[in-house]
mmCIF file of C-alpha atoms and ligand atoms in Angstrom:
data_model
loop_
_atom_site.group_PDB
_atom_site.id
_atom_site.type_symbol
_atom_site.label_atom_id
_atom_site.label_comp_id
_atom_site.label_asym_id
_atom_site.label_seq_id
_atom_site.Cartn_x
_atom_site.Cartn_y
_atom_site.Cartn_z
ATOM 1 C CA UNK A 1 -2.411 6.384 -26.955
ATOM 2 C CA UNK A 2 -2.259 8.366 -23.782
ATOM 3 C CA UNK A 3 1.376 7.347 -23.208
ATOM 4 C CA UNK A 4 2.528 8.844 -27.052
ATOM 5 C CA UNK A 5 0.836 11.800 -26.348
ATOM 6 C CA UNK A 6 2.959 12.541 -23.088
ATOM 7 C CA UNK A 7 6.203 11.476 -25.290
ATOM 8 C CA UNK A 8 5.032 14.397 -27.824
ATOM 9 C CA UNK A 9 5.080 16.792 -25.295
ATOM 10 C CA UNK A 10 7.526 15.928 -22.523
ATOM 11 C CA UNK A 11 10.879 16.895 -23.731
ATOM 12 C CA UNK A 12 9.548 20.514 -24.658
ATOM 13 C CA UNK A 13 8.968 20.553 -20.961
ATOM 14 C CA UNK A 14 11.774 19.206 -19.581
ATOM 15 C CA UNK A 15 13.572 21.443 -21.821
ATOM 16 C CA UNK A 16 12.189 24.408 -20.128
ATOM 17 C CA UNK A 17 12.090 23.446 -16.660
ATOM 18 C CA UNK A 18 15.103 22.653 -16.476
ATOM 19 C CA UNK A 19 16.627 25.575 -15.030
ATOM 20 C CA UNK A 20 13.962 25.086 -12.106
ATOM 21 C CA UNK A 21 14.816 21.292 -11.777
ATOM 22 C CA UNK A 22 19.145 21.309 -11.260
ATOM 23 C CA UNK A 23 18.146 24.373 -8.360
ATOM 24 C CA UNK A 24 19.269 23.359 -5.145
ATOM 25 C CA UNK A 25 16.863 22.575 -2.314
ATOM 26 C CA UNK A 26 16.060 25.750 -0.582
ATOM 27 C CA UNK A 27 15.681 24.264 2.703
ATOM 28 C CA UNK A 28 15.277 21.731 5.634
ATOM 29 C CA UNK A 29 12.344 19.519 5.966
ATOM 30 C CA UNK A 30 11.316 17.660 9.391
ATOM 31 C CA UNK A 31 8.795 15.227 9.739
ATOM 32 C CA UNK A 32 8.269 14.904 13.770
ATOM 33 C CA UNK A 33 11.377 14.665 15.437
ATOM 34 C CA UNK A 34 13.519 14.010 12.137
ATOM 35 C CA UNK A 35 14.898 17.521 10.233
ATOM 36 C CA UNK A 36 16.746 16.730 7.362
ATOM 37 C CA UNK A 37 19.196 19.618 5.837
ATOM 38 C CA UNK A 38 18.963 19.748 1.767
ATOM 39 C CA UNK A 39 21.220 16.399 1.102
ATOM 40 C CA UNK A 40 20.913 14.824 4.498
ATOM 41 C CA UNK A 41 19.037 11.752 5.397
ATOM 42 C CA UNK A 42 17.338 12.193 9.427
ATOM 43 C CA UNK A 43 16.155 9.807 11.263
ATOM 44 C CA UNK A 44 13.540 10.462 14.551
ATOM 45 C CA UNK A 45 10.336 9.576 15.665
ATOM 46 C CA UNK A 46 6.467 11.021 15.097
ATOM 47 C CA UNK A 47 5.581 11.510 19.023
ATOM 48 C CA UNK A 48 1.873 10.214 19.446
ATOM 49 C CA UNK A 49 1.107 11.655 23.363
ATOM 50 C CA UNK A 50 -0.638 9.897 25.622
ATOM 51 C CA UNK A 51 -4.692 10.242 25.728
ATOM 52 C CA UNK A 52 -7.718 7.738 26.578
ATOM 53 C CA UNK A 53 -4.466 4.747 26.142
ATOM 54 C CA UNK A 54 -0.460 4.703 25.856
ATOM 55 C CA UNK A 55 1.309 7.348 24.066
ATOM 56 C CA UNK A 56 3.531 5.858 21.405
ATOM 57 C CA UNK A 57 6.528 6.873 18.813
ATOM 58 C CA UNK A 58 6.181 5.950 15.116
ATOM 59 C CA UNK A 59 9.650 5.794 13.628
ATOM 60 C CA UNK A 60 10.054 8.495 10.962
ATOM 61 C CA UNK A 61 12.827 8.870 7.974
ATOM 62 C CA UNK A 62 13.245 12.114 6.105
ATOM 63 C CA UNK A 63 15.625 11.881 3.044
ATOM 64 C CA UNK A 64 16.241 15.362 1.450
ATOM 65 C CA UNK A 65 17.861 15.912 -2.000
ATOM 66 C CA UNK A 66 20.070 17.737 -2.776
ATOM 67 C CA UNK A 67 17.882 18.900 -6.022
ATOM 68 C CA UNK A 68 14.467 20.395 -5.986
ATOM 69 C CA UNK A 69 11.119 18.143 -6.142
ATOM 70 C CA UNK A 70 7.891 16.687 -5.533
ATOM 71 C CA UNK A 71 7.612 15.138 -1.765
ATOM 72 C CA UNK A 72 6.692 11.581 -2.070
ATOM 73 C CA UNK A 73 5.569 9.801 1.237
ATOM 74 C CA UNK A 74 5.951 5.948 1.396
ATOM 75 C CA UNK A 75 4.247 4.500 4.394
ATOM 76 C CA UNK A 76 3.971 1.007 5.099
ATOM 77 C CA UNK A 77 3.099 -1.277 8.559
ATOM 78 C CA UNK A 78 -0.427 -0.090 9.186
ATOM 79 C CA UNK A 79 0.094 -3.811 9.403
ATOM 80 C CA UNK A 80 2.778 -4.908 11.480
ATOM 81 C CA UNK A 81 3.291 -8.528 10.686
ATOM 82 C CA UNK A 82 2.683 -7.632 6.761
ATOM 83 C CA UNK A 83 6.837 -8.021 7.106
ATOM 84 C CA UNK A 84 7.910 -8.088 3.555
ATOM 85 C CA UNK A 85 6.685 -4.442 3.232
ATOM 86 C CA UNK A 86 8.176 -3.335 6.166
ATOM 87 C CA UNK A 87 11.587 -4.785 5.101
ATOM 88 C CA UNK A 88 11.276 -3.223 1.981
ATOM 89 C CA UNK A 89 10.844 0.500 3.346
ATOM 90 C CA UNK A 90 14.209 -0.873 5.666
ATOM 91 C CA UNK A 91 15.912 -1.237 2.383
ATOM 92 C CA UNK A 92 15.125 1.699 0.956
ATOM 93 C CA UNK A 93 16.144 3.830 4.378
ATOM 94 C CA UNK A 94 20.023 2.615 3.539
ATOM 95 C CA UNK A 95 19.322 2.229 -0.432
ATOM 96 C CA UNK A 96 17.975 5.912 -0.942
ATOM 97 C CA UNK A 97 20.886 8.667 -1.624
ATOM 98 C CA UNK A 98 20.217 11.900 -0.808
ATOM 99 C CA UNK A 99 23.316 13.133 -3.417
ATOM 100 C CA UNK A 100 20.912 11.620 -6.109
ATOM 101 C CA UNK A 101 17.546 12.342 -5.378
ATOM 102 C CA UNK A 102 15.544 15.682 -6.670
ATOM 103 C CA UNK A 103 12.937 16.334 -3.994
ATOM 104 C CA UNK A 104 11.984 14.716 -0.524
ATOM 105 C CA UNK A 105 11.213 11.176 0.391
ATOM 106 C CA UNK A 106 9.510 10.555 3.683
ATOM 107 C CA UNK A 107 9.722 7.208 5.213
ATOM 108 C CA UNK A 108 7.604 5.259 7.427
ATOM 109 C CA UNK A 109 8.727 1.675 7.940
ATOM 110 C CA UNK A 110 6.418 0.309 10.043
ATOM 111 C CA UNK A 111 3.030 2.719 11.812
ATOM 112 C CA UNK A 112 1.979 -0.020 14.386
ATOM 113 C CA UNK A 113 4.804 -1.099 15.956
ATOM 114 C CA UNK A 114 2.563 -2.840 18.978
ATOM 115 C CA UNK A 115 1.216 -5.302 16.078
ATOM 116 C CA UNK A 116 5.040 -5.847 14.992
ATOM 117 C CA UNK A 117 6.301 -6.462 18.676
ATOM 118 C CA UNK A 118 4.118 -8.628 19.966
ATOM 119 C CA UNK A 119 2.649 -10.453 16.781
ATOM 120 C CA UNK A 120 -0.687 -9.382 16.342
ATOM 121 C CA UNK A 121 -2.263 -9.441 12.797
ATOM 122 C CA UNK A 122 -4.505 -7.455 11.551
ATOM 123 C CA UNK A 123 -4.712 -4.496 14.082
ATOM 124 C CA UNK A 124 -3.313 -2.406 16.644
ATOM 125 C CA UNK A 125 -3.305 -4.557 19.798
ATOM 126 C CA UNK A 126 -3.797 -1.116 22.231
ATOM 127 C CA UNK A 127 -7.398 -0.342 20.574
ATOM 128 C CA UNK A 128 -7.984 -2.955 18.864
ATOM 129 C CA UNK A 129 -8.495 -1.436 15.668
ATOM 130 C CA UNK A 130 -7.141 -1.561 12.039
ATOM 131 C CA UNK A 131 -4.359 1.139 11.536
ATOM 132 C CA UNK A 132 -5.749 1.919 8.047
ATOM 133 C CA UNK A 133 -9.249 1.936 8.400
ATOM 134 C CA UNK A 134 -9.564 4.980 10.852
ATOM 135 C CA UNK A 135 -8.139 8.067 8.590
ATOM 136 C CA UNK A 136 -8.179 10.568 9.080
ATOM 137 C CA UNK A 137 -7.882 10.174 12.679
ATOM 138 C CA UNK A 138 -9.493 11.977 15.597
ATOM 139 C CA UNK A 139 -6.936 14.064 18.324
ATOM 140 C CA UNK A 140 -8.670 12.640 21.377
ATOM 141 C CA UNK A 141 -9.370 9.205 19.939
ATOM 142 C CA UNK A 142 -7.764 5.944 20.371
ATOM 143 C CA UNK A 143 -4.531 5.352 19.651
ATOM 144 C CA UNK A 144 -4.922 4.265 15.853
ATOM 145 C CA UNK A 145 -7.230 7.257 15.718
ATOM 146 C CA UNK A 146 -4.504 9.991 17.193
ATOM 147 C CA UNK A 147 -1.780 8.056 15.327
ATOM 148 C CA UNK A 148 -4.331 8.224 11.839
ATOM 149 C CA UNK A 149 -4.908 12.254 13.042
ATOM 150 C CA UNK A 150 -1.003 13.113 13.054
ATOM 151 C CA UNK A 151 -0.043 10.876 9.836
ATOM 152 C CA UNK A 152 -2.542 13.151 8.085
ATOM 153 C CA UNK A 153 -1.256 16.245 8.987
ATOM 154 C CA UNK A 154 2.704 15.840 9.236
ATOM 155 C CA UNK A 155 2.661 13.726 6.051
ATOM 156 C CA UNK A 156 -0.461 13.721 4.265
ATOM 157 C CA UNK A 157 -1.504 17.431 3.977
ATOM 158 C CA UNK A 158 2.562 18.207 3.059
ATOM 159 C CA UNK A 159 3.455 15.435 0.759
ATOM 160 C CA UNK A 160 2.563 15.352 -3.051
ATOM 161 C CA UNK A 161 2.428 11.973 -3.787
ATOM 162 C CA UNK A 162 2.238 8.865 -1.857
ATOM 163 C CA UNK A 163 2.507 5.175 -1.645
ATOM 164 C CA UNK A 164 1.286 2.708 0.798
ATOM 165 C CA UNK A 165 2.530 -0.691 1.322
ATOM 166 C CA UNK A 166 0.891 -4.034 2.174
ATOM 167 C CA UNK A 167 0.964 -7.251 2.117
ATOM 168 C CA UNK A 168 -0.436 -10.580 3.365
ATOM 169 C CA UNK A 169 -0.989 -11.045 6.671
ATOM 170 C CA UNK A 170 0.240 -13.784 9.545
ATOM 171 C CA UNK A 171 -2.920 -15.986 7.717
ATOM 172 C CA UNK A 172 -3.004 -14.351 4.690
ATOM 173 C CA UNK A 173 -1.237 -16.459 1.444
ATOM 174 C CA UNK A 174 -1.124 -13.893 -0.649
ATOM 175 C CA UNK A 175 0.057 -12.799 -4.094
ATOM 176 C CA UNK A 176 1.482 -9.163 -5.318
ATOM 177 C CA UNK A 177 -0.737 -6.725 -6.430
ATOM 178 C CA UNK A 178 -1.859 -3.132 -6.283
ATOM 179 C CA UNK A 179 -4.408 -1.056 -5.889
ATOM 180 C CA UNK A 180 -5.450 1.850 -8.222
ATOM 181 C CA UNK A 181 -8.088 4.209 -6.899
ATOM 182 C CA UNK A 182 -9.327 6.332 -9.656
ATOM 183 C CA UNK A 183 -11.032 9.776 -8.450
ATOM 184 C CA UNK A 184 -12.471 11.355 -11.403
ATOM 185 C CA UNK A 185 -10.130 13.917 -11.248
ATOM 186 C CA UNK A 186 -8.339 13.315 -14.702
ATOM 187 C CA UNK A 187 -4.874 14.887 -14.482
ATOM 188 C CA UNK A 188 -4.498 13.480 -11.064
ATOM 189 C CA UNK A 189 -5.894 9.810 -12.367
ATOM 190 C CA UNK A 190 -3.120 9.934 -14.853
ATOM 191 C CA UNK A 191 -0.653 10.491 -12.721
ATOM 192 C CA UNK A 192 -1.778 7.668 -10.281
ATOM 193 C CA UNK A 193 -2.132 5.850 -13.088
ATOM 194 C CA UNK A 194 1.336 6.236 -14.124
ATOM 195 C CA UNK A 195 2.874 5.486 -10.865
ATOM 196 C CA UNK A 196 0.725 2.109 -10.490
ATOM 197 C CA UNK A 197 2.008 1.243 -14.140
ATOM 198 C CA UNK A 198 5.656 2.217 -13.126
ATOM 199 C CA UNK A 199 5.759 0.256 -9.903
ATOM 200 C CA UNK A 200 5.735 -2.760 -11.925
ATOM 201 C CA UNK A 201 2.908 -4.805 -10.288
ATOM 202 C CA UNK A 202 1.012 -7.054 -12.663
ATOM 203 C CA UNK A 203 -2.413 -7.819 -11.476
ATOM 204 C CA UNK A 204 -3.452 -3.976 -10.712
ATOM 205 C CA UNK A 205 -6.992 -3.691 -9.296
ATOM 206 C CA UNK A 206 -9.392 -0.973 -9.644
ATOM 207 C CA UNK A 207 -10.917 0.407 -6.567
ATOM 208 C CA UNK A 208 -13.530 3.065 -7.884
ATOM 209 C CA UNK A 209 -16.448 4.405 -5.014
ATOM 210 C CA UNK A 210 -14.579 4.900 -1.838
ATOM 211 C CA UNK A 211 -15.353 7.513 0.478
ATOM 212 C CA UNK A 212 -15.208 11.363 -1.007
ATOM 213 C CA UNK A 213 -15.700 12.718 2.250
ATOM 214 C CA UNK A 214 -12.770 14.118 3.624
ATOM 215 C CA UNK A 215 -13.880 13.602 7.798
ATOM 216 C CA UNK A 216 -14.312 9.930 6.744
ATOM 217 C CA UNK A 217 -12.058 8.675 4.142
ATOM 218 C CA UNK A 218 -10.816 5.459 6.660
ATOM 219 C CA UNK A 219 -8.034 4.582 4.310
ATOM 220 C CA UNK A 220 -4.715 6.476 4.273
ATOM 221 C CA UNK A 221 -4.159 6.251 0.206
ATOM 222 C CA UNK A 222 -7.684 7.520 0.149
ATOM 223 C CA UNK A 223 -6.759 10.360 2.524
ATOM 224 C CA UNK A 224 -4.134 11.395 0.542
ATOM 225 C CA UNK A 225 -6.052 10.901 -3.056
ATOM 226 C CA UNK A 226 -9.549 12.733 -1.463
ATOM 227 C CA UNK A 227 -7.063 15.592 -0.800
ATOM 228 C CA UNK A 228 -5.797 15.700 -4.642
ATOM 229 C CA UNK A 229 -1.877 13.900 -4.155
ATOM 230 C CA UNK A 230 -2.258 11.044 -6.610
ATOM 231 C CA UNK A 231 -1.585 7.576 -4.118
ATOM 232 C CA UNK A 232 -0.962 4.098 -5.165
ATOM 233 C CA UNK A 233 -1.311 0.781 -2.801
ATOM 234 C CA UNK A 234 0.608 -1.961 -3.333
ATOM 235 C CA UNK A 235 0.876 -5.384 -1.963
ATOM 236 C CA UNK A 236 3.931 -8.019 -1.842
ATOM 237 C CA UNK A 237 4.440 -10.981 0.481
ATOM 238 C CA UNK A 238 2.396 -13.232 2.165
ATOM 239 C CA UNK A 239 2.321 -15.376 5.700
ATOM 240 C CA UNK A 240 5.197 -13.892 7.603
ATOM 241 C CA UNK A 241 7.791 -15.017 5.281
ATOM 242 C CA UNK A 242 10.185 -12.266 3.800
ATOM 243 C CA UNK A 243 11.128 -13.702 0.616
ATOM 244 C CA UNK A 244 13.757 -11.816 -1.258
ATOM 245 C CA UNK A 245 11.846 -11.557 -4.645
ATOM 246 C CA UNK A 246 8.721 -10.520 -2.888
ATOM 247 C CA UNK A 247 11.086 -7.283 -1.186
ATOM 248 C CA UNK A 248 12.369 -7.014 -4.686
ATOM 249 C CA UNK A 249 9.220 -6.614 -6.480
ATOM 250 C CA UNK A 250 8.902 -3.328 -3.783
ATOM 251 C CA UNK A 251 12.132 -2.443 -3.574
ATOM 252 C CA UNK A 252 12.250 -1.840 -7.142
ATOM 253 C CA UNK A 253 8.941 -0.903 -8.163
ATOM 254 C CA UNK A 254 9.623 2.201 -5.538
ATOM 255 C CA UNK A 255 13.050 3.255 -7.350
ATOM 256 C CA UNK A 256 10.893 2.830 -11.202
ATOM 257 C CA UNK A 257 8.275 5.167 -9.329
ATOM 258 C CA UNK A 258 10.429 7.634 -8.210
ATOM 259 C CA UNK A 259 12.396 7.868 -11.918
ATOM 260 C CA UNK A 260 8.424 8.039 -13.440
ATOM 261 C CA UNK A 261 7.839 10.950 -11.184
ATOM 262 C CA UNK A 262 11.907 12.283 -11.687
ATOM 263 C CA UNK A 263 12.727 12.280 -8.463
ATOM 264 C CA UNK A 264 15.382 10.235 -9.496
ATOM 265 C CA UNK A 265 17.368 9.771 -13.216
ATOM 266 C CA UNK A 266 16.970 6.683 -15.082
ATOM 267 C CA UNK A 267 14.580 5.326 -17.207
ATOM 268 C CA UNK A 268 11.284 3.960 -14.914
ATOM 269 C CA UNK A 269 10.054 0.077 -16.078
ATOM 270 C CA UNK A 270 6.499 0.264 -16.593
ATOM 271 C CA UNK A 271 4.582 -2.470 -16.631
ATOM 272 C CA UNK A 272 2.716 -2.628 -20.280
ATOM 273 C CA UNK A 273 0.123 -5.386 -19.800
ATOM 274 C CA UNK A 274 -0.613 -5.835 -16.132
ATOM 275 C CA UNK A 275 -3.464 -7.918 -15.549
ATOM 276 C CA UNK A 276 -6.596 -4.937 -14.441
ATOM 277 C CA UNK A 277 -9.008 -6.376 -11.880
ATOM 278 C CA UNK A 278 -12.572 -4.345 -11.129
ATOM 279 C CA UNK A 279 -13.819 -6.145 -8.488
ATOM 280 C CA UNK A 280 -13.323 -7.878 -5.141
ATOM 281 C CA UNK A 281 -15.074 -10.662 -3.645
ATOM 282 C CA UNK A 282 -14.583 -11.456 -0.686
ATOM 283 C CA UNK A 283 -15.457 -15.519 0.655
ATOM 284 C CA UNK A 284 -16.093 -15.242 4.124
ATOM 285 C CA UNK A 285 -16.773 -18.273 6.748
ATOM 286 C CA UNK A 286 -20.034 -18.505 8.699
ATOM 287 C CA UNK A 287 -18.646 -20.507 11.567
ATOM 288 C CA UNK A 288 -15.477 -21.790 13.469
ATOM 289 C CA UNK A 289 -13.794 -24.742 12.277
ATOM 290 C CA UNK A 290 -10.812 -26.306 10.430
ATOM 291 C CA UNK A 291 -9.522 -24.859 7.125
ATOM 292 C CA UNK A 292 -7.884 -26.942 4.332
ATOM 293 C CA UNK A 293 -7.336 -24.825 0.962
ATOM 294 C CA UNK A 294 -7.067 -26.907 -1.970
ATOM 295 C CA UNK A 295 -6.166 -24.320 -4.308
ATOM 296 C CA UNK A 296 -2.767 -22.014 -3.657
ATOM 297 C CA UNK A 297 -2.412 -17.923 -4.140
ATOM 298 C CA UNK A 298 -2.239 -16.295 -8.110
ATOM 299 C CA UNK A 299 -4.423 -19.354 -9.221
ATOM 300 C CA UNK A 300 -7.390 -18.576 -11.641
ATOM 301 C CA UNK A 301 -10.607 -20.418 -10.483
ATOM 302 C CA UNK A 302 -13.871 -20.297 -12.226
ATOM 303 C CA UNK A 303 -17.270 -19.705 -10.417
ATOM 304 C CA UNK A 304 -18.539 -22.825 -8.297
ATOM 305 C CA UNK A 305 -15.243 -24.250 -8.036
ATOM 306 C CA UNK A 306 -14.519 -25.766 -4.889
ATOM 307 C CA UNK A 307 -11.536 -23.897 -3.018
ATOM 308 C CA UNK A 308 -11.482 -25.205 0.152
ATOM 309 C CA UNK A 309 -13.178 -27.492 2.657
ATOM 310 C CA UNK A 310 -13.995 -26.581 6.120
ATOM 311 C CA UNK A 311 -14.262 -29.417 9.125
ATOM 312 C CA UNK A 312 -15.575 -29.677 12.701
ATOM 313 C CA UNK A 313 -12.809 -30.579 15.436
ATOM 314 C CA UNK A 314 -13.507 -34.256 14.865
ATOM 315 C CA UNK A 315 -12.867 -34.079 11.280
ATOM 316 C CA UNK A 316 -16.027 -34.224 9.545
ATOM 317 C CA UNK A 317 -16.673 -32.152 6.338
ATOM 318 C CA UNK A 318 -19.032 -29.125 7.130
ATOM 319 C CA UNK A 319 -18.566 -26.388 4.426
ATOM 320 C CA UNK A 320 -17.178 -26.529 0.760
ATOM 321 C CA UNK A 321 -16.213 -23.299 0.134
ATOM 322 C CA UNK A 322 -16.621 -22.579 -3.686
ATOM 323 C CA UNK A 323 -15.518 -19.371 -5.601
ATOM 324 C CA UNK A 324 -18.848 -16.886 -5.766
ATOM 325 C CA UNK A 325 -17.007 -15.489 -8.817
ATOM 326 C CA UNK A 326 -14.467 -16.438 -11.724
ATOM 327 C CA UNK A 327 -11.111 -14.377 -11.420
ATOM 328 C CA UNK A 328 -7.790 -14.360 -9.566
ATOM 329 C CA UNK A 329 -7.006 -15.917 -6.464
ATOM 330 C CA UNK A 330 -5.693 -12.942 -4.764
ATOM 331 C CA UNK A 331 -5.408 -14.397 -0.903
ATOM 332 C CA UNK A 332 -6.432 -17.818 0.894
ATOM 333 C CA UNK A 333 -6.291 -18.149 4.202
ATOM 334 C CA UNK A 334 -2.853 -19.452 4.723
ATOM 335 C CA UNK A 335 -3.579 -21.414 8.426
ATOM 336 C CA UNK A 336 -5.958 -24.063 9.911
ATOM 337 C CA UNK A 337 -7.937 -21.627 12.305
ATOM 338 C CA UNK A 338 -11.337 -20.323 11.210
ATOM 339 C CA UNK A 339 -13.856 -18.626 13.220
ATOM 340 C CA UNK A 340 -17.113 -16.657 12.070
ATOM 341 C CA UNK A 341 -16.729 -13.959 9.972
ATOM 342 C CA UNK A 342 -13.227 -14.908 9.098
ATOM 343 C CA UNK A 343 -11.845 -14.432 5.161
ATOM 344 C CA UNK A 344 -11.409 -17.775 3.806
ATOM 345 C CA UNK A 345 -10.043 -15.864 0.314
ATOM 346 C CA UNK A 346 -10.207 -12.815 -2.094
ATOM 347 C CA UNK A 347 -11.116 -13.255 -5.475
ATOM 348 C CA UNK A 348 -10.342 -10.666 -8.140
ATOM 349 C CA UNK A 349 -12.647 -10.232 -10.863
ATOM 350 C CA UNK A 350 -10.727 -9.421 -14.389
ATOM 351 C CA UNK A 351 -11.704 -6.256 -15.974
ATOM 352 C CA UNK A 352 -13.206 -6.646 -19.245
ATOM 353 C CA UNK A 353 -11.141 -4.025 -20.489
ATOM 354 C CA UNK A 354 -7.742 -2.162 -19.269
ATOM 355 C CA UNK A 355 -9.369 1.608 -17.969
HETATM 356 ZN ZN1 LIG B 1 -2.211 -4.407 5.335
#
């Protein structure tokens, strides 16, 4: 019902914007070291100085239409080894024509480059610390927190909308999904609501209560959705493989998003019946030892199902890990190592009804 009533009233709109929406752009746009004239793409780096640790340069892509439009940020590699969605943002650095876009994109293929170097899932190898869970950064902080501190204010306080990308981890078997974080703000819900749909993903899962305040908002969708741009997550790939359908499924959910928000002409390809997930359980292990899954990523497992078993070093049994909930498989650890505290899988709990 919401989508008809949109239909009703979007072509009178159209219709009269668009003598606003053929203008040229009026000017350059630089992110860091990249400027990008109106119809240029730039290329350069988002200097991070030196403080308590290393300085370091976050690569930075500014593609500027030739038409007027929304900015859209798309930021992915908070994660380093979650490759697939760092590949994808690669593709979309040569795919993306400035000629044919109406507005700004700004690219960030990959935030924590020290986790992509040297192979370190999970976090930022110089501090130690998850490059999304420190937003919105601190000046004289580590260096995830001054990194965090200039994302937020060379991309997130100038960008409209924004998407970030994930995936599953080095040990992380994962399957595609995304995130949608209502914010009780209702015209800005529909619009991330819109995007989520138009990215294509088909298990979609709802992430309501996250931090409101804006000195603490640790995530850097929630960054950007606390400060009213409507942001999406999204998740593809799984284990350090870069499988070309998994790069697809971003690739092309990115170029539906930006036609949803017209940033680019074409029709988008909404999803119309994604699977919505309101909850997230999390199975964790209490100890080190051996892990051997014995059910794979996607599957649906009911509560008290065994999905795992967990051994000593001399091979005797020592936990049965069993789903705490029915729902979705989401991720299971994809490698033998365990220690305490460690995420043997992610279950998604289906919604009882879409939102
Ligand atoms: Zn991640």
């Amino acid at each position: 019902m919401l989508r008809s009533f949109a239909r009703i009233f979007v072509p009178s709109a159209i219709f009269l914007l668009l003598p606003l929406s053929v203008q040229a752009q009026a000017s350059s746009f630089s992110v860091g070291t990249a400027s990008a004239a109106p119809g240029q793409k730039s290329t350069g780096y988002l200097e991070v100085p030196a403080g308590v640790d290393a300085a370091t340069s976050i690569p930075i892509v500014v593609i500027n239409g030739e038409k007027r439009g929304p900015i859209l940020a798309l930021v992915s590699g908070a994660h380093g080894t979650e490759y697939t969605s760092i590949i994808a943002i690669e593709k979309l650095i040569t795919l993306l024509d400035p000629s044919q876009i109406s507005g700004t994109v700004i690219l960030v293929p990959l935030v924590n480059i020290q986790s992509f170097e040297q192979k370190v899932p999970h976090v930022n190898p110089v501090d130690n610390k998850s490059m999304n869970r420190f937003y919105p950064g601190k000046a004289d902080g580590t260096q995830t927190e001054r990194a965090s501190f200039l994302i937020t204010q060379q991309i997130v306080d100038r960008c409209d909308y924004l998407i970030d990308y994930h995936g599953g981890d080095l040990d992380e078997s994962l399957r595609p999904y995304a995130y949608w974080a209502p914010t009780g703000k209702e015209a800005q819900d529909q619009i991330s609501k819109e995007m989520v749909l138009a990215f294509g993903l088909d298990h979609i899962i709802i992430w309501r209560d996250r931090p409101t305040d804006l000195a603490a908002t640790r995530y850097l969708d929630n960054t950007s959705s606390a400060r009213g741009k409507p942001s999406i997550v999204v998740e593809a790939g799984y284990a350090g493989t870069v499988e070309t359908d998994d790069v697809s499924l971003l690739v092309d959910g990115t170029l539906s998003t930006m036609r949803e928000l017209k940033m680019l002409s074409g029709n988008p390809h909404p999803i119309e019946n994604p699977v919505w997930l309101d909850r997230v359980v999390d199975v964790l292990s209490d100890g080190p030892g051996i892990w051997y899954p014995l059910v794979k990523r996607g599957t649906y497992v009911q509560e008290g199902m065994k999905i795992g078993l967990v051994t000593d070093y001399f091979g005797k049994v020592i936990v049965e890990a069993r789903a705490p909930i029915s729902g979705v498989l989401l991720h299971i650890n994809a490698v033998p190592s365990l220690k305490k505290g460690d995420n043997m899988a992610d279950i998604g709990a289906i919604a009882a009804h879409a939102p």
